[in-house]
Coordinates of C-alpha atoms in Angstrom, one line a residue:
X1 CA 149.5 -71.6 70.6
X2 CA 147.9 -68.8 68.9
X3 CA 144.5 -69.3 67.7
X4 CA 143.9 -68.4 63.9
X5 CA 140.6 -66.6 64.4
X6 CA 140.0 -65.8 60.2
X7 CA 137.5 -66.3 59.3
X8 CA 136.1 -65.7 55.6
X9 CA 133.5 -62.6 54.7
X10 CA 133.0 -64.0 51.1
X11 CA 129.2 -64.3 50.7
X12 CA 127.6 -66.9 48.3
X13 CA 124.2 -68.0 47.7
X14 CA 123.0 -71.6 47.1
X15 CA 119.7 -71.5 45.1
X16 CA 119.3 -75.2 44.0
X17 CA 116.4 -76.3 42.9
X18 CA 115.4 -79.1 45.2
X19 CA 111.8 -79.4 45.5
X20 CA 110.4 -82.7 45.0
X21 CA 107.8 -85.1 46.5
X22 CA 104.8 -84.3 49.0
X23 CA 105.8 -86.2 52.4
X24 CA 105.1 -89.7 51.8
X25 CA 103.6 -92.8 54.5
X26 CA 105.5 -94.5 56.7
X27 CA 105.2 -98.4 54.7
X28 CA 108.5 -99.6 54.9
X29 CA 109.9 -102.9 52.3
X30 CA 110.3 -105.9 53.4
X31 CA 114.3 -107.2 52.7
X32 CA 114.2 -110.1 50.5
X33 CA 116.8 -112.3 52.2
X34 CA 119.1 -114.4 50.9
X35 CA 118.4 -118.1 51.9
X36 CA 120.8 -120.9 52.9
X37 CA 120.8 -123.7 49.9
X38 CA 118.1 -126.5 51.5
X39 CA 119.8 -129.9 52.5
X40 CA 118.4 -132.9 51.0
X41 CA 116.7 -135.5 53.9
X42 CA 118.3 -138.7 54.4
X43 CA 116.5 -141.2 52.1
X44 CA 114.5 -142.6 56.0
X45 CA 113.2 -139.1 56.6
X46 CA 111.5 -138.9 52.9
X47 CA 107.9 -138.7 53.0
X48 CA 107.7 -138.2 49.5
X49 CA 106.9 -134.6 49.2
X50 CA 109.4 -132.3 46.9
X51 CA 112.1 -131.3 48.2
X52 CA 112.5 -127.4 48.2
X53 CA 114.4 -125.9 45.4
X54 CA 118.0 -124.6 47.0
X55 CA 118.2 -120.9 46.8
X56 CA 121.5 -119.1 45.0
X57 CA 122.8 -117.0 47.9
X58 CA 123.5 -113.6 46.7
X59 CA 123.5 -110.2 47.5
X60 CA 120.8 -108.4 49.9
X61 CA 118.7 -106.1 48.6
X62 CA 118.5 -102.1 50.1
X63 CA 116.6 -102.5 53.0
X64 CA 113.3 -100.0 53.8
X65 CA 112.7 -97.5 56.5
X66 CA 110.3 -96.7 59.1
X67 CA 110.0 -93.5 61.1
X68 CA 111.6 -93.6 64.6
X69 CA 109.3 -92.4 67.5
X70 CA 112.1 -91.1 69.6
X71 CA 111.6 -89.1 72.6
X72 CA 112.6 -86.2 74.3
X73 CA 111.5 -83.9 77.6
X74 CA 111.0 -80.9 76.0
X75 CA 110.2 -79.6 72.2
X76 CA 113.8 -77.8 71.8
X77 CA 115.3 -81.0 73.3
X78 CA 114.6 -82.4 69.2
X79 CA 116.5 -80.8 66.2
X80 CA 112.9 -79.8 65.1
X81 CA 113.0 -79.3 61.1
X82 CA 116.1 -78.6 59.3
X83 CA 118.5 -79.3 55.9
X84 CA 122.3 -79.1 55.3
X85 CA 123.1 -80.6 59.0
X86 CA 125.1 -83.6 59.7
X87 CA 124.8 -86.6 61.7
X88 CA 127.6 -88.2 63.5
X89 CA 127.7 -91.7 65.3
X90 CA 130.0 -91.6 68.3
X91 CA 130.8 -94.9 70.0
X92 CA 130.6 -95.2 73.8
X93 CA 132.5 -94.0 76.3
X94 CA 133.4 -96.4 79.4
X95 CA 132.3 -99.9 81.0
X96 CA 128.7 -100.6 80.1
X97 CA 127.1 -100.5 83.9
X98 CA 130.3 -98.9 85.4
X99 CA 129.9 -94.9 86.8
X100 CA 130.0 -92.8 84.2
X101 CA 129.4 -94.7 81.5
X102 CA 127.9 -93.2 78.2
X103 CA 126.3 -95.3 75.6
X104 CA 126.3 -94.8 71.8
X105 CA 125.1 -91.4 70.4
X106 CA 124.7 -89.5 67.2
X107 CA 125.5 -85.6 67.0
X108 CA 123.9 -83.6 65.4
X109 CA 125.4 -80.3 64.4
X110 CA 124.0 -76.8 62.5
X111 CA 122.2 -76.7 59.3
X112 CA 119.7 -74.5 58.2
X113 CA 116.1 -74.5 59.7
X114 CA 114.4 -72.1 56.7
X115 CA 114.0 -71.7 53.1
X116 CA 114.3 -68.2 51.1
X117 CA 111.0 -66.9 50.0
X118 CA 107.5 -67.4 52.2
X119 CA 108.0 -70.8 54.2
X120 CA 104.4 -71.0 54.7
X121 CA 103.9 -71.3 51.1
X122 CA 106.2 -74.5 49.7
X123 CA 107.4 -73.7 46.8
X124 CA 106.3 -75.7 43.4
X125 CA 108.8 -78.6 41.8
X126 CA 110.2 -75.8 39.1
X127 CA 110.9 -73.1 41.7
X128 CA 113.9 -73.0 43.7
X129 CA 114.2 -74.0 47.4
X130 CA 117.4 -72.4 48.4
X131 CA 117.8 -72.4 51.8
X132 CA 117.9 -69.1 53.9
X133 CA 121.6 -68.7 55.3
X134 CA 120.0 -66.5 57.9
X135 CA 118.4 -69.2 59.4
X136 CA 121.9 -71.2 59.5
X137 CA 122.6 -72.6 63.3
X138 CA 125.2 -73.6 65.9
X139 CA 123.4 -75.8 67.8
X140 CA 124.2 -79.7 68.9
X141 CA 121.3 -82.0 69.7
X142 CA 122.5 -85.9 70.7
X143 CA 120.4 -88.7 70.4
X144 CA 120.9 -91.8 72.5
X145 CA 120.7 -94.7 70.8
X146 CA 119.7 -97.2 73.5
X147 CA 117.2 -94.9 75.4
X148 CA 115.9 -93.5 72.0
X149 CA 116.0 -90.0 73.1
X150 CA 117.2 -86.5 72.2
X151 CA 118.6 -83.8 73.8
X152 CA 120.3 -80.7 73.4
X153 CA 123.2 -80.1 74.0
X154 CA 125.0 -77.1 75.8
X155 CA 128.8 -77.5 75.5
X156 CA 131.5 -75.5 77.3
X157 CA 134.1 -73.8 75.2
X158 CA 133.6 -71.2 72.0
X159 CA 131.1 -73.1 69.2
X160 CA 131.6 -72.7 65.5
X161 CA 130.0 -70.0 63.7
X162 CA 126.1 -70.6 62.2
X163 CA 126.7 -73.0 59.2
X164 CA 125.1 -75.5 56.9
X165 CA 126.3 -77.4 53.9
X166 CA 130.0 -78.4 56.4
X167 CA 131.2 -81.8 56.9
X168 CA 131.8 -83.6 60.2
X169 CA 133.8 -86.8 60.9
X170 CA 134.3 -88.8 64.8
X171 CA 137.5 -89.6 65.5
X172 CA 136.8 -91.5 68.3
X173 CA 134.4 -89.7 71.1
X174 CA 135.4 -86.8 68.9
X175 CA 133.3 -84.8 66.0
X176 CA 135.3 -83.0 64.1
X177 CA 133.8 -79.6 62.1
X178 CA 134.9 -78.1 59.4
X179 CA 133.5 -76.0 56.4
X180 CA 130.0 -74.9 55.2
X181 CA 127.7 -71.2 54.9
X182 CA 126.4 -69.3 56.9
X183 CA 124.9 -65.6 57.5
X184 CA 128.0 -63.8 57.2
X185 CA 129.2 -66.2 53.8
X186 CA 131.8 -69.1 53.6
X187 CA 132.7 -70.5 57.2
X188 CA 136.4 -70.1 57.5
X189 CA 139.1 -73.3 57.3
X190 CA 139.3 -74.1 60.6
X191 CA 138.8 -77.0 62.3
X192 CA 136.3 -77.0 65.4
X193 CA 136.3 -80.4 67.8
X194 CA 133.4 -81.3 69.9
X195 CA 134.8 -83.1 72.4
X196 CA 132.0 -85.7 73.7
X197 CA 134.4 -87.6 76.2
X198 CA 133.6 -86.5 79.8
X199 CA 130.0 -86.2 81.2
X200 CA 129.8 -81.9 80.0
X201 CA 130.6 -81.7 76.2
X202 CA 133.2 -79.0 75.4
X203 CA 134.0 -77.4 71.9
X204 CA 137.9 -76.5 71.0
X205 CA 139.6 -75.3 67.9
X206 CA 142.5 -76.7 66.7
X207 CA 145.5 -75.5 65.3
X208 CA 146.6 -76.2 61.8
X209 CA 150.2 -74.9 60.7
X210 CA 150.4 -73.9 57.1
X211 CA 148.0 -73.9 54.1
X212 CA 144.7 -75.7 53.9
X213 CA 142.0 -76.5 51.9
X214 CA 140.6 -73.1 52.6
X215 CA 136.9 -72.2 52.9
X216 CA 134.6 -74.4 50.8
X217 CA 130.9 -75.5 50.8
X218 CA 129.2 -78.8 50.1
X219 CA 131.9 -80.7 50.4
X220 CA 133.2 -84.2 51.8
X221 CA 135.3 -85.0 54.7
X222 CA 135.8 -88.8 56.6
X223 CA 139.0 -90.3 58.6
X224 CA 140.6 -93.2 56.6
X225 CA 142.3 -95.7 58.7
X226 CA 141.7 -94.0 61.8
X227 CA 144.4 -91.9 61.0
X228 CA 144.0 -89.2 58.2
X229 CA 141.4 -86.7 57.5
X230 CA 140.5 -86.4 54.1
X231 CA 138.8 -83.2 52.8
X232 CA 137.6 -83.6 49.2
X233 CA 135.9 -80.7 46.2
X234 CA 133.5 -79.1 47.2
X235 CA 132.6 -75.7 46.2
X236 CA 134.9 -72.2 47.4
X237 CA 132.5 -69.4 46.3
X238 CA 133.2 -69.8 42.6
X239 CA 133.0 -72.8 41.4
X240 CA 133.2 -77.1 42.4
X241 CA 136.6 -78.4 43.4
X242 CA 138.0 -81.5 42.6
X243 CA 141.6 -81.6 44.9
X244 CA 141.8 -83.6 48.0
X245 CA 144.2 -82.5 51.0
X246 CA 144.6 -84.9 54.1
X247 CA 145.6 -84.1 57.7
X248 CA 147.6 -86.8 59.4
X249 CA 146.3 -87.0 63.1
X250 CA 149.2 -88.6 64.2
X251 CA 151.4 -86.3 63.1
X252 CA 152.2 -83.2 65.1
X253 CA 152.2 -80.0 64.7
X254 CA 149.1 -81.0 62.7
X255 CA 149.7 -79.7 58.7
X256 CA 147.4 -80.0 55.5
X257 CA 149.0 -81.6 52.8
X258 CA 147.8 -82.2 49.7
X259 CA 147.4 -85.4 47.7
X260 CA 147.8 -85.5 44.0
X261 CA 146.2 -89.2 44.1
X262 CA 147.2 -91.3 41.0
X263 CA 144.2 -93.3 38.6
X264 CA 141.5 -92.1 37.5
X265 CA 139.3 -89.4 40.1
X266 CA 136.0 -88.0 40.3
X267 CA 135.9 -84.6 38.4
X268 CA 135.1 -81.1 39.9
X269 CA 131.8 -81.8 42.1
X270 CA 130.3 -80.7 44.8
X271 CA 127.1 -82.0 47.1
X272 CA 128.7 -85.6 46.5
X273 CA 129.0 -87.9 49.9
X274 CA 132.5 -90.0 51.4
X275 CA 132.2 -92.5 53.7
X276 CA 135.3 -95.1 54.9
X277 CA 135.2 -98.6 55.1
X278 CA 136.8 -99.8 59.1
X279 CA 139.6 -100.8 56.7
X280 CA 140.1 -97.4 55.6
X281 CA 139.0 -97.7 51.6
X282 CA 137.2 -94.3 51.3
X283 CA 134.7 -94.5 48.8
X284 CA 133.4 -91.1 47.0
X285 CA 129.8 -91.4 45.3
X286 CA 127.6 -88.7 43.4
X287 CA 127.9 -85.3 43.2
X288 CA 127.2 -82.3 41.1
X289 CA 129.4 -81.4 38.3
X290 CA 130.2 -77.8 37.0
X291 CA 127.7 -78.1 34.4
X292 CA 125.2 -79.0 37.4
X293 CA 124.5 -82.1 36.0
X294 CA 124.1 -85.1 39.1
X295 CA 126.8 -87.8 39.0
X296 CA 126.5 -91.5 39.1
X297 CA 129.6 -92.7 39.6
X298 CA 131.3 -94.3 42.9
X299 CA 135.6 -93.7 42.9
X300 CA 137.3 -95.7 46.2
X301 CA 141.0 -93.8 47.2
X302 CA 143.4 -96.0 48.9
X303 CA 146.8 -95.4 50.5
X304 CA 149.3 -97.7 49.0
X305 CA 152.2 -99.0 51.6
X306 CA 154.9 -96.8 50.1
X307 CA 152.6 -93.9 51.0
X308 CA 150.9 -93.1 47.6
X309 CA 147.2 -92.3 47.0
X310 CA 145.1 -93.8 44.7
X311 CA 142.1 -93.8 43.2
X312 CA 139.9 -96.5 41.2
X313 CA 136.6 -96.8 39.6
X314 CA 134.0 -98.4 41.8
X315 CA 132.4 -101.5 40.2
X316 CA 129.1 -102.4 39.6
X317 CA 126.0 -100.6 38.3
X318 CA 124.7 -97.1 40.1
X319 CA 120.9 -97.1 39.9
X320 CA 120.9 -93.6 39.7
X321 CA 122.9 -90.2 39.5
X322 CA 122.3 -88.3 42.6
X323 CA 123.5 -85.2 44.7
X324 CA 122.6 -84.0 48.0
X325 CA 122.1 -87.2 49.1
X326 CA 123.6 -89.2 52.5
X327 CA 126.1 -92.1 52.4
X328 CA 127.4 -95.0 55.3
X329 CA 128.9 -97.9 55.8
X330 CA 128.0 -100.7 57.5
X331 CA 130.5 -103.2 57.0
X332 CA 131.2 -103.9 53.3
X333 CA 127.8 -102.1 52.5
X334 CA 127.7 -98.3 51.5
X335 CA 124.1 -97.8 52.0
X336 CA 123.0 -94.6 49.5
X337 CA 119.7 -92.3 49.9
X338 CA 117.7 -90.2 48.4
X339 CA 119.1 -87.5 46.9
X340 CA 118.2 -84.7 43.9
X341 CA 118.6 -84.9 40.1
X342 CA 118.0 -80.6 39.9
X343 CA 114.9 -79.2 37.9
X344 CA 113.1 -79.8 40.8
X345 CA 113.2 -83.6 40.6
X346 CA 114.7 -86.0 43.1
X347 CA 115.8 -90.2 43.3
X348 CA 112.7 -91.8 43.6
X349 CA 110.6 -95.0 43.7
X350 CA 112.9 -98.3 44.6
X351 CA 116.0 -96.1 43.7
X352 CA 116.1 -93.7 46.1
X353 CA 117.9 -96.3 48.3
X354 CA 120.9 -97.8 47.3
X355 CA 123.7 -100.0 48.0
X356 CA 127.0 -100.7 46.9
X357 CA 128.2 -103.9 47.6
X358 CA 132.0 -103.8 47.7
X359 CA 133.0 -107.6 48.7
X360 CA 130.1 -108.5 45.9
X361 CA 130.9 -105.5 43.5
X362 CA 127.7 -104.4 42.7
X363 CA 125.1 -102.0 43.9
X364 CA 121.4 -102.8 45.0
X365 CA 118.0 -101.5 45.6
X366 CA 115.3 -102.0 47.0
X367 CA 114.6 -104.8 44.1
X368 CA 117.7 -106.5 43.6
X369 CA 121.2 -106.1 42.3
X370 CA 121.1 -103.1 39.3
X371 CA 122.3 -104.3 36.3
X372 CA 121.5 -101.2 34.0
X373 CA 121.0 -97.8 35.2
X374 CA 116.7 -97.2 36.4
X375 CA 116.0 -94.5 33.3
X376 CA 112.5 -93.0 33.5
X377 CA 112.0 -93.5 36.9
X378 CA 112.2 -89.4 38.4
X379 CA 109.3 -87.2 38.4
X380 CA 108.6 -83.8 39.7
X381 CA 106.5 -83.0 42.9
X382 CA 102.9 -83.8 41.5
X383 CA 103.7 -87.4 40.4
X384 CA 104.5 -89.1 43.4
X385 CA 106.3 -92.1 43.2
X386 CA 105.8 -96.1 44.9
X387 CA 105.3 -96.3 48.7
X388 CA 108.2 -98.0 49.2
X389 CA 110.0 -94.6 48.3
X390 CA 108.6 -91.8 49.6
X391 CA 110.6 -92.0 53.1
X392 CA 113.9 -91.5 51.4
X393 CA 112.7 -89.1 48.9
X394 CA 114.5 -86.3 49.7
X395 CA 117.7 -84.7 49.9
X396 CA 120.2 -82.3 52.1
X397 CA 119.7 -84.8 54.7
X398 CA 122.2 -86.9 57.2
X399 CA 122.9 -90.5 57.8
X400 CA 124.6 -92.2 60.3
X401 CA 125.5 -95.7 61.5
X402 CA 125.8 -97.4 64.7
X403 CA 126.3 -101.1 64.7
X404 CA 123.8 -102.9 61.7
X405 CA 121.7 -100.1 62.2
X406 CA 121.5 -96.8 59.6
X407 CA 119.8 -93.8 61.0
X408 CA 118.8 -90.9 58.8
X409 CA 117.2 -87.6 60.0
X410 CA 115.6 -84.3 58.3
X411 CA 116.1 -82.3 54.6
X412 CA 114.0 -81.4 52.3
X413 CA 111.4 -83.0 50.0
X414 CA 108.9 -80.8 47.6
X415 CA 109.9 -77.4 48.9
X416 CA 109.5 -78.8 53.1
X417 CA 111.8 -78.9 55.9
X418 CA 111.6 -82.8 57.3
X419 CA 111.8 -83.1 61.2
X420 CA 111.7 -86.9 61.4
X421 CA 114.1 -89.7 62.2
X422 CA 114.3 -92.9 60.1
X423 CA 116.3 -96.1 60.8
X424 CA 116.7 -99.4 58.9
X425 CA 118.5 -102.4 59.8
X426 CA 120.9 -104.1 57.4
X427 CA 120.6 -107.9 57.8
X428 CA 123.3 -108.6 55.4
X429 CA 126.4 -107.0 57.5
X430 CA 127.2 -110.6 58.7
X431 CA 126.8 -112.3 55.6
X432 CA 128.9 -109.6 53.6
X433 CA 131.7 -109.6 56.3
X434 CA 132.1 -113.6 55.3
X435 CA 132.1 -112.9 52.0
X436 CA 134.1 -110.0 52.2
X437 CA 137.0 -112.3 53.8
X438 CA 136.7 -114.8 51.3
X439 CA 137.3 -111.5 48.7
X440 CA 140.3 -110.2 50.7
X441 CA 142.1 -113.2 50.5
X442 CA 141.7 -114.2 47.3
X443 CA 142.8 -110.8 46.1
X444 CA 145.8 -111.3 48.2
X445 CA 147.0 -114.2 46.7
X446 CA 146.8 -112.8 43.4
X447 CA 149.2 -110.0 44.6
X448 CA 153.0 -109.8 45.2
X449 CA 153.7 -110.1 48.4
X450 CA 150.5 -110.9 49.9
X451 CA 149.0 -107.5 49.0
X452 CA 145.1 -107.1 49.9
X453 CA 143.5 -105.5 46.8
X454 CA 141.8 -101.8 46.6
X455 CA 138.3 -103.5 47.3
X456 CA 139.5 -105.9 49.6
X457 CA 137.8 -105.8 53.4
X458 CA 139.0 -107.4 56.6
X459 CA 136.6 -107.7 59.0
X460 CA 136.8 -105.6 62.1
X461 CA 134.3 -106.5 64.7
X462 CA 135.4 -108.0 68.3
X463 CA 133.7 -107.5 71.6
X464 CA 136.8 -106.5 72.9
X465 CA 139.2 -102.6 72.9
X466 CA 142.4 -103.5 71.8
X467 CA 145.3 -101.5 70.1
X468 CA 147.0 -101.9 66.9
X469 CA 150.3 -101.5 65.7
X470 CA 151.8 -101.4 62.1
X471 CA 154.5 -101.0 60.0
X472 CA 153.9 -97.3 58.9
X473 CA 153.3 -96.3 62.1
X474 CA 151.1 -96.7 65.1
X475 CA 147.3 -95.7 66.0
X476 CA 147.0 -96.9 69.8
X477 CA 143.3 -96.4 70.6
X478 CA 142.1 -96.1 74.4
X479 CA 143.7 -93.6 76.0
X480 CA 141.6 -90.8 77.7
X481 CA 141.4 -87.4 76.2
X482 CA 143.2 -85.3 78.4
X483 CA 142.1 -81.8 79.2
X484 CA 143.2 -78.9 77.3
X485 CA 145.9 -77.0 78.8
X486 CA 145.0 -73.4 76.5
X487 CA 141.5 -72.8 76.7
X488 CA 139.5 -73.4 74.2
X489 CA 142.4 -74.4 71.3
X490 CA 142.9 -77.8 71.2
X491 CA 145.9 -79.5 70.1
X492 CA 145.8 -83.1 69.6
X493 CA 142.9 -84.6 67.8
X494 CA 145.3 -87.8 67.3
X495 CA 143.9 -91.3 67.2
X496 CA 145.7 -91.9 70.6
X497 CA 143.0 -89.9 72.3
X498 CA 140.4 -92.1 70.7
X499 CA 138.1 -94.0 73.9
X500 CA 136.6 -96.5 71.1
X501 CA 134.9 -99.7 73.6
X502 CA 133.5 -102.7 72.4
X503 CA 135.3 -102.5 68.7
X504 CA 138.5 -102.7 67.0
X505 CA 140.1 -100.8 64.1
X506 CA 142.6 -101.6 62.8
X507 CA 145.1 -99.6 60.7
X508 CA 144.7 -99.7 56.7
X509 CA 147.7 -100.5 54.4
X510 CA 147.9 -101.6 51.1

């Protein structure tokens, strides 16, 4: 097939204020648990002392972060500093133990590693910290989870142009590129794949027939339902975007369509985040409006049975507006941090990490669940904020999940480039996933038809690969990428090729 080798010459220049904070320590929270409701002795085990007061089970607060001392041979085998990248889990490849086995990574891909004006010199909270687009990069570290080590990367194949400000989404042992700035302006359409499944990484570029979303910055991108790519707003060089086109990777010859979603959507934003829950609710939070004022609210978009989109109003609270921040999920939980306000301000003190709690339907900091929005609680760069903050305080960072753990490296606080790598563990994922069941099926009994609601979530976890087949069609998982057969295009980036081990997905359907 031919290779569509356009690429846009459109130049555009993102001078956001983002300064903020001086670096902060490295004192992480403790998580307030909840506690299982104490059981009264029998009456021949009293000893007359007071029995403990039973606890009301409820909702985990955000948990903190501490800095990961990872390792690596050799100083250029770690990202170093940098903003604007992204971070991508990618589950393992192979029979832990068998030849050729590879455990669970995150990929790490481009972003910029300086800022306009004299780097040297940060800048102060009410001057800009744009960063330089000649400084933009191509380059992949990987970090291995279970040795706790980076290393970069050196793939076969033609890379992507220098870019920052893109999205990338696994599907499967797959990262999938698209979007972003760089040196010579907006990075064009196309989609780059990084295939991760044999031993030697390998980029291609795949083919898409037809219109697309076209070149865009600071946008959003995730695969819902292990099936369809979503690409969402964003901004094309003159101003945010609000439409939202989806690729259907089990579909060939591969074709952007796009959605006109019904309910009420987020508006025209940019710099907001997407992540999808394994049951393929993709949940939008944040952003920048064209006014440049930061967004609070959280929208979920759902694909009905009959095939139609939709999107609905998270619940719960936000703590905070936000943009430029990071979003995962780890279960049920879309964990949220830092982030800027603009002026030079960013999310701070026990709001500058988050939760939404979508089987409980409300979101949660570092405190406890947020029942009004945390007003008066963002400064500029001389203030400083609580301990407990100054880790996440930042923004144009990455975050990434793998298993209970969230992992968050680099961007920018108070005018600096960060080079560190943060990880928290979220103790609630099993207690949410028994909730969340509870949810789902009470949602589907109030439903024709048996129905699961919008918000509903099945859980997903098994120690075993299987494959799953539904009524609008099927996504078979486990079956080896095959090598290309044209070079460097690649043309199949369906869910068929997906090696996931050690978890199941299932297909989403409402």
């Amino acid at each position: 097939m031919d290779v569509d080798a356009r690429m846009a010459t459109e130049s555009d220049s993102d001078s956001d204020a983002a300064a903020a904070a001086q670096a902060g320590g490295t004192v992480s929270v403790p998580v307030s648990g909840t506690e299982t409701p104490s059981v009264s002795p029998p009456p021949e085990a009293a000893t007359g002392a007071a029995a403990p007061p039973a606890a009301v089970a409820g909702p985990r607060p955000a948990p903190g972060y501490t800095v990961v001392d990872a390792l690596m041979d050799k100083k250029e085998d770690g990202p170093g500093c940098r903003c604007g990248h992204t971070l991508t889990a990618v589950p393992a490849v192979g029979e832990e133990g068998s030849p050729g086995y590879i455990g669970q990574r995150l990929i790490l891909f481009g972003g910029a590693t300086a800022l306009e004006g004299n780097n040297a010199t940060p800048p102060s909270s009410a001057g800009s910290a744009g960063i330089r687009l000649a400084g933009a990069t191509a380059d992949v570290h990987c970090y291995d989870v279970l040795s706790n080590k980076w290393t970069r990367l050196t793939p076969l194949g033609e890379p992507p142009s220098p870019r920052a400000a893109h999205v990338a989404t696994a599907v499967g042992t797959m990262v999938v590129i698209q979007g972003g700035i760089g040196p010579a302006g907006l990075s064009a359409e196309d989609l780059h794949v990084l295939d991760l499944t044999q031993q030697r990484p390998r980029w291609h570029r795949v083919v898409v027939q037809g219109p697309g979303p076209g070149p865009r910055y600071g946008h959003v991108m995730a695969l819902v339902g292990q099936r369809f790519l979503l690409t969402i707003g964003g901004n094309d060089g003159k101003r945010p975007l609000a439409d939202v086109w989806a690729l259907d990777t089990a579909a060939k010859p591969y074709e952007w369509r796009k959605l006109e979603p019904e309910g009420e959507g987020p508006p025209p934003c940019m710099y907001a985040t997407a992540s999808a829950r394994s049951d393929g609710l993709l949940l939008l939070c944040g952003g920048r409006d064209t006014n440049s004022v930061p967004l609070s609210s959280a929208y979920g978009l759902a694909k009905h049975r009959d095939g139609r989109w939709e999107w609905a109003i998270a619940p719960g609270v936000s703590p905070s507006p936000r943009y430029q921040h990071a979003a995962v999920f780890v279960n049920a939980r879309l964990h949220v941090s830092g982030g800027a306000l603009g002026g030079g301000r960013m999310v701070e003190d026990s709001s500058s990490v988050a939760v939404l709690d979508t089987a409980a339907g409300v979101w949660c900091d570092t405190k406890s669940v947020v029942t009004t929005p945390r007003t008066g609680r963002y400064s500029a760069d001389a203030a400083g904020g609580e301990a407990s903050g100054e880790l996440t305080r930042r923004c144009r960072h990455a975050a990434a999940a793998v298993g209970d753990m969230i992992f968050i490296y680099g961007g920018l606080r108070g005018g600096v480039l960060l080079d560190d790598l943060l990880a928290a563990e979220d103790l609630a994922a099993a207690e949410t996933t028994s909730a969340a069941n509870h949810a789902a099926a009470a949602a589907a009994n109030m439903q024709a038809g048996g129905t699961p609601g919008r918000f509903a979530y099945n859980d997903e976890q098994t120690g075993q690969t299987t494959t799953e087949t539904t009524a609008d069609g099927a996504v078979v998982l486990g079956t080896p990428v095959a090598p290309p057969v044209n070079g460097d295009v690649y043309t199949d980036i369906s869910p068929e090729n997906a090696v996931i081990q050690g978890q199941r997905f299932a297909s989403f359907l409402f």
